[in-house]
Amino acid sequence: MNIKNTHKQYLILFCFLLSGLVVDVQNNEEAPRILLFFGRFHPVALHLPIGALLLTFFVDIVGRLKKNYPHQIITYALGFSAVSAILACILGYFLSLEGGYGKDVLDIHYYTGILTAILASLLFYLSSKNTFTAKKMVFPVFIVTLISLTVAGHYGSVLTHGDNFLTEYAGPAKKERTIEVVDSLQVFNDVVFKILDDKCIQCHNPTKTKGELSLISKDVILKGGESGIAIEASNAHGSLFYKQLLLPISDDEHMPPEGKSQLTKDEIWLLKHWIDSGLKFEGNYENITESDTLNKLLKKYLVFNKIVIPKASMSAIFEVTEAGFMVLELVPGEPELSVKWINKDITKAQVSSLSALSEQIVELDFSNSNITDNMTGVLKKMQHLKMLRLDNTKVTDEVIRNIKSIKSLEVLNLFNTTVTNNGLVALLKEIQPNQIYVWQTDVSKEMALTLEKEYEVSIHSGLIEGFVEMSQLEVPTIIPEKTLFIDKISLSIESKFKDVTVRYTLNGEDPDSTSAIFAAPIVIDKTKTLKTRVFKKGWLTSNVLQKDYFKVNDRIANYTIKDKPEKRYPDASKLFDLKEGGLSFKDGNWTGYLGYDVNTTIDLGKVKNVDNISINCLEDIGSWILFPTKLKVLVSNTKNGVFKPVGELKIIRTDKERITKRKKFTVNIPKTEARFFKVIVENPKVLPKWHEGAGNDSWIFVDEIFVW
């Protein structure tokens, strides 16, 4: 390319093209469709000169600083910038023929775009000249070009996104006024305008008026657009605006156009109600019935003071978990907590420990515990509590005194307690949770129905006349709880429900209606799996309860251990006492190891045949307790001899369930004969990346190691 011989021709071509553009951009009545088609490519083309000019400016600056100016590259780049700027101007002009843009803003964008194209062309011309004056002028002209480009880009964003697009997030967010009841909602400002602003005003505002319609205020809405009045008071179906909302999305007249965020069914319903109710621009909603559709939809527009809950300290969480509770984050990383008591027996001191987390507890579960009324005073402090479970406990009407001050409460479960009609009435006079469960209490069905209507809450009280509700039986209880034995074990199965049939199996199959009926204690003298469930006519059968019973070869009396458990937990003898721990790591049966392995050597007294070695472990993710990563077994016939590996089990995590659970892990070593067995339970050492305490030492808890 001979730049010196062609730049004059280039400028003549540019002037020719530009002369056809400087016309009245609003004169678009007869615009050919082909021009409108090409105009839609303006948003694509305009990025070419922007990127090219900025990159060229960067190369120009670097070349000047390093005294190695790439003259030819700069010239070529500026030539590309000028051509692409002209193309963007042409396509922008075609796009403007569609109309619907504010004239003042469009003119500024239009002419600063043309100025940018002219300056880019001038830069190209100057860079192609080898004179001292031309070289001196390139840099200042470049600065002016970038300023012009910035102004054109800003007003382009105003045309497309509104006049506050660039500055919308420059300052603090505008604080909305608090609106806590639907009667306080202003019809237009608080509801209708929010819908229009979210879905319509982007294309119907003072700087961009598609169809010459603006929806920014009462005056311009009533004025209408190029097709006349767009919204007719009290006549939604006769209003062009509403009819276009209902058109198929593929229809060219559908609003908002395809590709834009669409109105929901609820938003369309509210706009229809506004139009049919007479286009109310001032004042609040009136005569709203609590149970009607309007009331339900308007609740979405209420604005409440945001409650800021501080994040609990690790010491506070540890205090509550130490007391025996399971503590989980409702959303990882957020302060709201779900707390559950995981045993039956509970003391007032343990309940009182919840004071440390009174601000953070959102869900609290005491179900199936022996909590009593006089233990529940701490509930008064929990003003963010939304769900409270007291089902299957010993609470009475007295507990209502401590619950009725919890204004945030949404769900209350009092199933199978001795709460009465008086207690429920006292509660509802103060607070109205959305859901209350009083089945199998002393609350009558008649009173429950009456209070439901009076306070507009859902009270679940069991069977309703004319309606059959199939409820599921709870799983039975097996006594004793231990699953390890040496000679034999005698088991009983109990259910808290009357007139039920308890069936069981010992062959690994789930019990059905043909399985053996429990009538007398079951004696087990070998390793077995017991499965049981409860049956009753008119009820859904309970889930299957499964327990694995292990006949242990010997009670281990002689052992050595490399590292003792942490001092705050029982000594290593708990590993071999055949007393299994529960779901609380503080129940006195678990040994804990922080950041290191369990490494113990068992002496069976003489060479014996062993097929399996099992280790009972606990996992409580919220308390930083994880299952081990690997179990290894090594054997020797002499205490100080060489131990050879005979089996190992890798424990691979497949989930991140934050449920406290116990599990027996078994290493199979069929027909292994030895006297000394070394068992290594490998600690994960550090908490994984997905854990809130990632990088800290992890715990493992073990309560039994046994051979069978």
XYZ file of C-alpha atoms in Angstrom:
708
model
C 0.000 0.000 0.000
C 1.410 3.410 -1.020
C 0.028 5.597 1.740
C 1.330 8.883 0.307
C -0.486 8.307 -2.994
C -3.733 7.069 -1.527
C -4.500 9.223 1.494
C -6.013 12.022 -0.611
C -8.306 9.536 -2.334
C -9.241 8.143 1.068
C -10.200 11.598 2.401
C -12.250 12.388 -0.711
C -14.162 9.097 -0.219
C -14.711 9.896 3.453
C -16.064 13.380 2.696
C -18.391 11.908 0.076
C -19.807 9.403 2.552
C -20.058 11.948 5.321
C -21.911 14.460 3.178
C -24.777 11.990 2.861
C -25.049 11.577 6.607
C -25.287 15.159 7.876
C -29.045 15.373 7.422
C -32.020 15.646 9.708
C -31.930 12.296 11.560
C -35.583 12.551 12.521
C -36.783 12.512 8.911
C -37.325 8.745 8.824
C -40.842 8.237 7.567
C -39.761 6.563 4.328
C -36.667 4.754 5.594
C -36.103 1.587 3.510
C -36.166 -1.633 5.556
C -32.739 -2.599 4.231
C -31.230 0.482 5.918
C -33.010 -0.346 9.178
C -31.589 -3.874 8.899
C -28.032 -2.618 8.536
C -28.623 -0.090 11.329
C -28.980 -2.922 13.835
C -25.253 -3.669 13.291
C -24.227 -0.313 14.767
C -23.646 -1.750 18.300
C -21.283 -4.302 16.723
C -19.347 -1.871 14.544
C -18.899 0.889 17.113
C -16.543 -1.254 19.215
C -14.035 -1.533 16.364
C -12.842 2.103 16.351
C -12.960 2.250 20.164
C -10.666 -0.744 20.572
C -8.440 0.228 17.648
C -7.923 3.825 18.819
C -7.170 2.832 22.421
C -4.699 0.137 21.356
C -3.029 2.486 18.871
C -2.708 5.178 21.546
C -1.048 2.655 23.865
C 1.427 1.598 21.139
C 2.098 5.272 20.357
C 2.938 6.073 24.005
C 5.183 3.003 24.392
C 7.020 3.831 21.139
C 7.687 7.394 22.277
C 8.964 6.305 25.692
C 11.261 3.617 24.301
C 12.525 5.831 21.468
C 11.485 3.123 19.021
C 8.405 4.585 17.362
C 6.624 2.009 15.065
C 5.611 4.603 12.465
C 4.205 2.241 9.841
C 2.201 0.172 12.370
C 0.690 3.360 13.842
C -0.294 4.575 10.373
C -1.958 1.280 9.422
C -3.796 1.126 12.777
C -5.074 4.689 12.412
C -6.239 3.892 8.884
C -8.248 0.958 10.246
C -9.591 3.177 13.063
C -10.749 5.847 10.629
C -12.486 3.383 8.282
C -14.248 1.572 11.145
C -15.298 4.925 12.685
C -16.876 5.967 9.375
C -18.645 2.600 9.150
C -19.968 3.037 12.705
C -21.256 6.519 11.794
C -23.078 5.203 8.722
C -24.690 2.314 10.605
C -25.527 4.628 13.523
C -27.334 6.932 11.139
C -29.319 3.985 9.755
C -30.222 2.950 13.317
C -31.427 6.455 14.149
C -33.968 6.194 11.309
C -36.012 3.827 13.509
C -36.860 6.798 15.715
C -37.747 6.593 19.382
C -34.695 8.510 20.626
C -34.594 11.881 22.368
C -33.482 14.457 19.797
C -31.098 16.465 22.018
C -29.144 13.456 23.291
C -29.187 11.812 19.867
C -27.759 14.940 18.236
C -24.866 15.129 20.718
C -24.066 11.436 20.239
C -24.463 11.699 16.472
C -22.230 14.715 15.906
C -19.538 13.726 18.429
C -19.436 10.351 16.628
C -18.892 12.144 13.303
C -16.287 14.390 14.943
C -14.469 11.291 16.196
C -14.458 9.840 12.674
C -13.102 13.113 11.251
C -10.384 13.314 13.903
C -9.422 9.666 13.323
C -9.109 10.426 9.624
C -7.032 13.502 10.415
C -4.759 11.374 12.578
C -4.351 8.939 9.710
C -3.464 11.812 7.383
C -0.949 13.331 9.832
C 0.720 9.990 10.577
C 1.228 9.389 6.852
C 3.079 12.724 6.474
C 6.802 12.754 7.163
C 7.003 16.440 8.093
C 8.087 17.731 11.493
C 4.855 19.706 11.945
C 2.655 16.685 11.197
C 4.542 14.523 13.681
C 4.208 17.221 16.354
C 0.434 17.425 15.826
C -0.298 13.673 16.156
C -0.221 13.487 19.942
C -2.464 16.519 20.773
C -4.940 15.501 18.040
C -4.937 11.987 19.496
C -5.899 13.410 22.912
C -8.773 15.424 21.393
C -9.915 12.331 19.486
C -10.093 10.258 22.669
C -12.046 13.014 24.424
C -14.520 13.124 21.542
C -14.742 9.327 21.594
C -15.485 9.371 25.334
C -18.255 11.959 24.962
C -19.825 10.050 22.071
C -19.676 6.796 24.037
C -21.227 8.377 27.120
C -24.203 9.774 25.229
C -24.562 6.479 23.401
C -24.948 4.743 26.770
C -27.517 7.379 27.770
C -29.536 6.585 24.632
C -29.397 2.861 25.290
C -29.519 2.565 29.080
C -30.710 5.909 30.442
C -29.008 9.067 31.671
C -27.756 7.577 34.967
C -26.233 4.414 33.523
C -22.604 5.343 34.240
C -23.250 6.995 37.599
C -25.908 4.625 38.981
C -23.508 2.855 41.360
C -21.118 5.768 41.942
C -22.694 6.686 45.283
C -24.476 4.855 48.092
C -27.693 3.043 47.224
C -30.849 5.079 47.647
C -32.585 3.982 50.804
C -36.166 2.898 50.275
C -38.773 4.046 52.739
C -39.985 1.309 55.043
C -43.423 -0.076 54.119
C -44.543 -2.894 56.394
C -48.291 -3.113 55.598
C -49.994 -3.198 52.196
C -52.328 -0.324 53.118
C -49.268 1.967 53.157
C -48.231 1.156 49.571
C -48.684 4.032 47.131
C -50.419 2.694 44.036
C -48.198 4.275 41.389
C -44.904 5.100 43.103
C -44.486 1.916 45.137
C -45.936 -0.691 42.774
C -46.815 0.353 39.215
C -43.752 2.535 38.651
C -41.456 -0.207 40.000
C -42.861 -2.620 37.407
C -42.546 -0.083 34.589
C -39.059 0.961 35.686
C -37.865 -2.648 35.771
C -39.348 -3.842 32.470
C -40.467 -0.876 30.290
C -38.762 2.440 30.985
C -35.453 1.333 29.473
C -37.082 1.833 26.062
C -39.704 4.437 27.031
C -37.897 7.344 28.680
C -37.036 10.956 27.769
C -33.858 9.936 25.913
C -35.311 6.850 24.217
C -38.997 6.991 23.365
C -39.908 3.913 21.340
C -43.141 4.639 19.502
C -42.854 8.190 20.908
C -44.141 6.800 24.214
C -42.578 7.645 27.552
C -43.678 5.981 30.797
C -41.654 8.069 33.209
C -44.505 10.105 34.757
C -48.254 10.713 34.835
C -48.250 13.486 32.209
C -46.353 11.567 29.518
C -48.245 8.324 30.207
C -51.589 10.067 29.661
C -50.200 11.836 26.580
C -49.556 8.508 24.819
C -47.383 7.928 21.764
C -47.386 7.935 17.996
C -50.454 5.643 17.961
C -52.415 7.891 20.280
C -53.556 7.160 23.821
C -51.715 4.040 24.999
C -53.596 3.420 28.250
C -57.341 3.966 28.678
C -58.554 4.347 32.250
C -60.880 1.529 33.409
C -60.358 -0.357 30.136
C -57.290 -2.611 30.213
C -58.373 -4.825 27.315
C -59.005 -1.730 25.177
C -55.593 -0.247 25.945
C -52.865 -0.691 23.332
C -50.217 -0.857 26.072
C -51.925 -3.802 27.809
C -52.801 -5.623 24.597
C -49.151 -5.571 23.516
C -48.154 -7.230 26.793
C -50.425 -10.182 25.943
C -49.224 -10.745 22.371
C -47.081 -13.845 21.657
C -43.429 -13.098 22.380
C -42.557 -13.829 18.741
C -44.913 -11.063 17.551
C -43.103 -7.885 16.426
C -45.598 -5.800 18.426
C -45.112 -7.732 21.687
C -43.736 -5.629 24.512
C -41.147 -5.895 25.937
C -39.473 -7.163 22.746
C -37.973 -10.637 22.598
C -34.584 -10.715 24.301
C -35.598 -8.207 26.985
C -36.666 -9.147 30.505
C -40.367 -10.081 30.344
C -43.170 -9.172 32.750
C -44.377 -11.943 35.042
C -48.022 -13.016 35.270
C -48.285 -11.267 38.641
C -46.889 -8.002 37.249
C -49.324 -8.087 34.308
C -52.180 -8.771 36.761
C -51.207 -5.737 38.865
C -50.977 -3.475 35.794
C -54.416 -4.657 34.648
C -55.837 -3.981 38.100
C -54.306 -0.487 38.051
C -55.784 0.327 34.639
C -59.217 -1.134 35.371
C -59.300 0.707 38.708
C -59.031 4.065 36.929
C -55.287 4.770 36.509
C -54.666 5.977 40.055
C -51.435 8.031 40.229
C -51.774 9.409 43.764
C -52.770 7.805 47.034
C -52.636 4.334 48.550
C -54.451 1.055 47.958
C -57.806 0.950 49.746
C -60.367 -1.637 50.855
C -57.982 -4.590 50.484
C -59.351 -7.915 51.717
C -56.744 -9.957 53.583
C -57.446 -13.134 51.644
C -57.736 -11.781 48.095
C -55.242 -11.982 45.229
C -54.346 -8.280 45.362
C -53.283 -8.507 48.992
C -51.118 -11.544 48.234
C -49.357 -9.881 45.292
C -48.817 -6.549 47.041
C -46.924 -8.224 49.902
C -44.012 -8.671 47.486
C -43.615 -4.868 47.381
C -43.379 -4.330 51.122
C -40.071 -2.918 52.345
C -38.865 -3.924 55.790
C -35.952 -2.617 57.782
C -33.081 -4.939 57.009
C -32.073 -6.927 60.048
C -28.302 -7.159 60.360
C -27.293 -10.267 62.283
C -23.672 -10.353 63.476
C -21.660 -13.485 62.746
C -21.213 -15.724 65.772
C -17.748 -16.140 67.227
C -16.116 -19.542 67.091
C -15.947 -19.549 70.909
C -19.741 -19.073 71.118
C -20.367 -21.903 68.650
C -17.924 -24.112 70.526
C -19.683 -23.378 73.832
C -23.028 -24.541 72.396
C -21.589 -27.639 70.701
C -19.759 -28.483 73.915
C -23.143 -28.433 75.658
C -24.331 -31.148 73.257
C -26.069 -29.261 70.432
C -25.476 -29.661 66.707
C -24.878 -26.234 65.134
C -25.145 -25.698 61.379
C -25.022 -22.629 59.142
C -28.266 -22.316 57.169
C -26.256 -20.831 54.291
C -22.481 -21.416 54.277
C -20.691 -18.218 55.255
C -23.860 -16.470 56.523
C -24.596 -15.773 60.222
C -28.014 -17.497 60.484
C -27.783 -20.801 62.367
C -29.827 -23.969 62.769
C -29.406 -25.631 66.165
C -30.591 -29.110 67.197
C -30.408 -31.072 70.437
C -29.272 -34.556 69.449
C -29.908 -36.578 72.639
C -32.948 -37.267 74.787
C -31.801 -36.079 78.215
C -31.203 -32.351 78.593
C -30.594 -30.004 81.522
C -31.482 -26.374 82.130
C -27.786 -25.456 82.062
C -27.405 -26.998 78.622
C -30.430 -25.066 77.317
C -29.106 -21.862 78.887
C -25.886 -22.210 76.891
C -27.909 -21.127 73.833
C -27.722 -17.537 75.109
C -24.316 -17.339 73.431
C -26.027 -17.703 70.025
C -29.364 -16.003 70.773
C -28.893 -13.457 67.951
C -27.902 -16.016 65.310
C -30.352 -18.896 65.943
C -33.050 -18.959 63.269
C -34.079 -22.608 63.603
C -34.160 -24.473 66.927
C -35.076 -28.142 67.411
C -35.753 -29.728 70.832
C -37.915 -32.556 69.440
C -37.907 -35.927 71.236
C -36.033 -34.528 74.236
C -37.152 -34.319 77.868
C -37.110 -30.500 77.938
C -39.643 -28.968 80.335
C -41.316 -25.560 80.654
C -38.929 -24.214 83.305
C -35.938 -24.776 80.974
C -37.212 -22.545 78.150
C -36.621 -19.022 79.512
C -33.768 -18.532 77.029
C -36.333 -18.479 74.183
C -37.284 -14.900 75.105
C -33.865 -13.746 73.891
C -34.226 -15.264 70.400
C -35.826 -12.441 68.442
C -34.691 -13.789 65.052
C -36.064 -17.294 65.613
C -38.286 -18.453 62.738
C -38.759 -22.169 63.394
C -39.150 -23.855 66.788
C -39.704 -27.587 67.313
C -40.961 -28.823 70.687
C -42.734 -31.914 69.368
C -42.649 -35.100 71.443
C -41.550 -33.219 74.582
C -43.032 -32.605 78.047
C -43.922 -28.928 77.597
C -47.339 -27.592 78.630
C -49.233 -24.300 78.337
C -46.564 -22.747 80.566
C -44.093 -22.748 77.679
C -46.277 -20.212 75.833
C -45.103 -17.496 78.248
C -41.608 -17.789 76.794
C -42.660 -18.192 73.159
C -45.222 -15.418 72.729
C -42.579 -12.654 72.658
C -40.822 -14.105 69.563
C -42.292 -11.792 66.899
C -40.323 -13.403 64.063
C -41.639 -16.941 64.658
C -43.108 -18.534 61.519
C -43.322 -22.262 62.340
C -44.128 -23.805 65.736
C -44.359 -27.567 66.226
C -46.148 -28.679 69.431
C -47.103 -32.166 68.216
C -47.626 -34.744 70.967
C -47.354 -32.296 73.884
C -49.957 -31.367 76.533
C -50.647 -27.852 75.234
C -54.380 -27.002 75.494
C -56.902 -24.637 73.905
C -56.033 -21.975 76.495
C -52.344 -22.106 75.620
C -52.976 -21.774 71.901
C -55.352 -18.826 72.409
C -52.787 -17.077 74.629
C -50.140 -17.548 71.940
C -52.235 -16.235 69.051
C -53.274 -13.120 70.945
C -49.608 -12.075 70.928
C -48.036 -13.572 67.783
C -49.359 -15.397 64.711
C -46.899 -17.937 63.276
C -47.751 -19.061 59.739
C -47.790 -22.771 60.634
C -48.670 -24.346 63.999
C -48.707 -28.118 64.591
C -50.933 -29.242 67.500
C -51.795 -32.780 66.480
C -52.065 -35.211 69.417
C -52.319 -32.371 71.946
C -55.232 -31.230 74.124
C -56.191 -28.622 71.508
C -59.602 -29.585 70.108
C -60.203 -29.714 66.357
C -63.125 -27.305 66.744
C -60.960 -24.728 68.517
C -58.181 -25.170 65.921
C -60.642 -24.443 63.078
C -62.055 -21.406 64.901
C -58.636 -19.923 65.605
C -57.487 -20.588 62.025
C -60.250 -18.370 60.685
C -59.940 -15.707 63.378
C -56.181 -15.225 63.106
C -55.685 -16.388 59.487
C -52.969 -18.935 60.301
C -52.606 -22.629 59.431
C -53.184 -24.884 62.436
C -52.523 -28.559 61.781
C -54.562 -30.600 64.242
C -54.805 -33.995 62.537
C -57.883 -35.541 60.953
C -60.622 -33.271 59.660
C -64.195 -34.474 59.287
C -64.785 -35.811 55.777
C -61.084 -36.058 55.055
C -58.868 -39.084 55.619
C -55.257 -38.256 56.338
C -52.760 -41.111 56.156
C -50.029 -40.427 58.676
C -46.796 -42.350 58.969
C -45.841 -44.213 62.107
C -42.535 -43.412 63.750
C -39.762 -45.975 63.782
C -39.622 -48.141 66.918
C -36.901 -48.161 69.582
C -34.551 -51.108 70.217
C -33.418 -51.755 73.793
C -30.583 -51.892 74.785
C -28.836 -49.423 72.486
C -25.484 -51.210 72.431
C -24.645 -53.310 69.360
C -21.457 -55.067 70.509
C -21.502 -58.270 72.562
C -19.233 -61.197 73.401
C -21.511 -64.201 74.000
C -25.068 -63.180 73.206
C -27.447 -60.225 73.496
C -31.178 -60.023 74.278
C -33.157 -57.325 72.445
C -36.603 -55.763 72.913
C -38.459 -53.567 70.402
C -40.825 -50.842 71.591
C -43.144 -48.324 69.912
C -44.659 -45.208 71.478
C -47.920 -45.866 69.569
C -50.633 -48.151 70.923
C -52.207 -51.126 69.179
C -49.435 -51.547 66.637
C -47.734 -54.622 65.221
C -43.937 -54.663 65.286
C -42.320 -56.956 62.724
C -38.631 -57.748 62.229
C -36.103 -59.745 60.178
C -32.600 -61.068 60.801
C -31.791 -62.079 57.206
C -31.030 -58.624 55.799
C -34.418 -58.178 54.084
C -36.814 -55.314 54.882
C -39.754 -56.435 57.051
C -43.168 -56.710 55.389
C -46.615 -57.916 56.447
C -45.408 -61.524 56.431
C -42.307 -61.035 58.586
C -41.987 -62.294 62.156
C -43.977 -60.413 64.810
C -42.055 -59.224 67.841
C -43.646 -60.832 70.907
C -40.715 -61.841 73.120
C -37.076 -60.732 73.504
C -34.880 -61.604 70.530
C -31.652 -63.409 71.444
C -28.714 -62.989 69.054
C -25.564 -65.072 69.478
C -23.703 -64.221 66.266
C -23.080 -61.168 64.074
C -26.451 -60.205 62.576
C -28.391 -57.334 61.036
C -31.751 -56.602 62.687
C -34.362 -54.701 60.682
C -37.705 -53.678 62.154
C -40.725 -51.511 61.372
C -44.180 -50.751 62.800
C -47.559 -51.580 61.190
C -51.063 -50.293 62.020
C -54.315 -50.291 60.092
C -55.123 -46.869 58.608
C -51.557 -45.645 58.997
C -48.556 -45.566 56.754
C -45.973 -48.138 57.810
C -42.957 -46.692 59.587
C -39.585 -46.453 57.939
C -37.218 -49.385 58.479
C -34.922 -49.186 61.487
C -31.704 -51.128 60.910
C -29.042 -52.037 63.442
C -25.962 -54.158 62.905
C -24.949 -56.355 65.851
C -21.362 -57.599 66.142
C -20.209 -60.592 68.134
C -16.764 -59.570 69.327
C -14.118 -62.293 69.676
C -12.631 -60.966 72.913
C -12.686 -57.915 75.134
C -9.295 -56.348 74.506
C -7.402 -55.787 77.753
C -3.807 -55.379 76.566
C -2.867 -52.594 74.196
C -0.375 -49.790 73.651
C -1.103 -46.466 71.986
C 1.400 -44.127 70.387
C -0.414 -40.822 71.053
C -3.013 -40.476 73.777
C -6.350 -38.725 73.132
C -6.800 -35.023 73.953
C -7.015 -34.550 77.727
C -10.538 -33.136 77.735
C -11.890 -36.452 76.407
C -11.754 -39.985 77.964
C -8.541 -41.942 77.946
C -7.688 -44.651 75.416
C -9.381 -47.412 77.462
C -12.667 -46.193 75.966
C -11.511 -47.644 72.653
C -11.982 -51.183 73.985
C -14.761 -51.056 76.644
C -17.560 -52.138 74.232
C -19.641 -49.087 75.236
C -20.628 -47.167 72.135
C -20.965 -43.396 72.014
C -24.048 -41.515 70.883
C -24.334 -38.524 68.544
C -22.739 -36.146 71.036
C -18.950 -36.211 71.179
C -19.224 -35.103 74.823
C -21.218 -38.077 76.097
C -18.154 -39.612 77.786
C -17.670 -42.512 75.382
C -15.706 -40.856 72.565
C -11.944 -40.300 72.413
C -10.808 -37.270 70.403
C -7.633 -36.646 68.386
C -6.807 -33.179 67.004
C -4.588 -33.197 63.928
C -2.988 -36.614 64.520
C -3.739 -40.313 63.943
C -4.916 -43.085 66.245
C -2.045 -45.596 66.312
C -2.613 -48.532 68.649
C -1.207 -52.052 68.923
C -3.522 -54.755 70.272
C -2.213 -57.857 72.064
C -4.639 -60.805 71.818
C -2.540 -62.854 74.312
C -1.829 -65.606 71.802
C -2.006 -66.241 68.078
C -5.656 -66.125 67.022
C -7.638 -66.177 63.799
C -9.259 -62.819 62.919
C -11.449 -62.061 59.891
C -12.370 -58.411 60.491
C -11.343 -55.372 62.492
C -13.924 -52.595 62.889
C -13.586 -49.027 64.094
C -16.590 -46.941 65.202
C -16.212 -43.253 64.231
C -18.172 -39.992 64.579
C -18.599 -37.099 62.164
C -19.873 -33.647 63.176
C -18.778 -31.189 60.482
C -19.996 -28.140 62.397
C -17.727 -29.130 65.293
C -14.749 -29.732 62.935
C -14.961 -33.522 63.409
C -14.508 -35.580 60.233
C -14.431 -39.244 59.413
C -10.871 -40.617 58.977
C -9.345 -40.858 55.502
C -7.862 -44.357 55.796
C -7.693 -47.386 58.087
C -4.651 -49.673 58.069
C -4.053 -52.998 59.799
C -0.612 -54.557 60.262
C 0.226 -57.810 62.112
C 3.113 -59.502 63.875
C 3.552 -62.521 66.147
C 6.022 -60.717 68.379
C 5.583 -57.334 70.060
C 8.862 -55.887 68.756
C 8.902 -57.818 65.489
C 8.357 -56.490 62.008
C 4.703 -55.677 61.343
C 3.465 -56.522 57.880
C 0.365 -54.907 56.324
C -2.628 -57.215 55.849
C -5.400 -54.794 54.909
C -6.476 -51.208 54.532
C -9.649 -49.248 53.783
C -9.675 -45.869 52.015
C -12.579 -43.682 53.086
C -13.602 -41.401 50.212
C -16.023 -38.575 50.925
C -18.934 -38.437 48.479
C -20.944 -35.635 50.107
C -20.702 -32.654 52.437
C -23.835 -33.415 54.477
C -23.713 -31.450 57.698
C -25.524 -34.164 59.647
C -23.977 -35.631 62.782
C -23.558 -39.360 62.161
C -21.844 -42.492 63.470
C -20.426 -45.177 61.255
C -18.549 -48.456 61.644
C -15.711 -48.926 59.194
C -14.479 -52.478 58.710
C -11.168 -53.731 57.325
C -11.573 -57.280 56.011
C -8.569 -59.516 56.715
C -9.984 -63.056 56.166
C -8.312 -65.878 58.107
C -5.466 -63.750 59.402
C -3.567 -65.470 62.230
C -1.478 -63.315 64.543
C -1.122 -62.200 68.140
C -0.337 -58.492 67.669
C -2.511 -56.250 65.488
C -1.475 -52.661 64.801
C -4.452 -50.436 63.852
C -3.850 -46.983 62.362
C -6.794 -44.591 61.932
C -5.579 -41.742 59.707
C -6.720 -38.208 60.528
C -7.411 -35.848 57.565
C -4.984 -33.539 59.452
C -6.505 -30.260 58.129
C -10.045 -29.175 57.331
C -10.797 -29.140 53.564
C -11.272 -26.040 51.385
C -15.083 -26.268 51.449
C -15.166 -26.105 55.269
C -15.602 -22.744 57.034
C -12.515 -23.531 59.129
C -10.398 -24.581 56.130
C -6.705 -24.956 56.920
C -7.165 -25.578 60.664
C -6.482 -28.937 62.323
C -9.309 -31.451 62.034
C -10.624 -33.786 64.731
C -11.322 -37.497 64.534
C -13.399 -39.205 67.223
C -13.243 -42.970 67.812
C -15.054 -44.920 70.523
C -14.536 -48.606 69.724
C -11.959 -50.798 68.004
C -12.903 -54.475 67.995
C -11.990 -57.739 66.271
C -14.475 -60.329 65.044
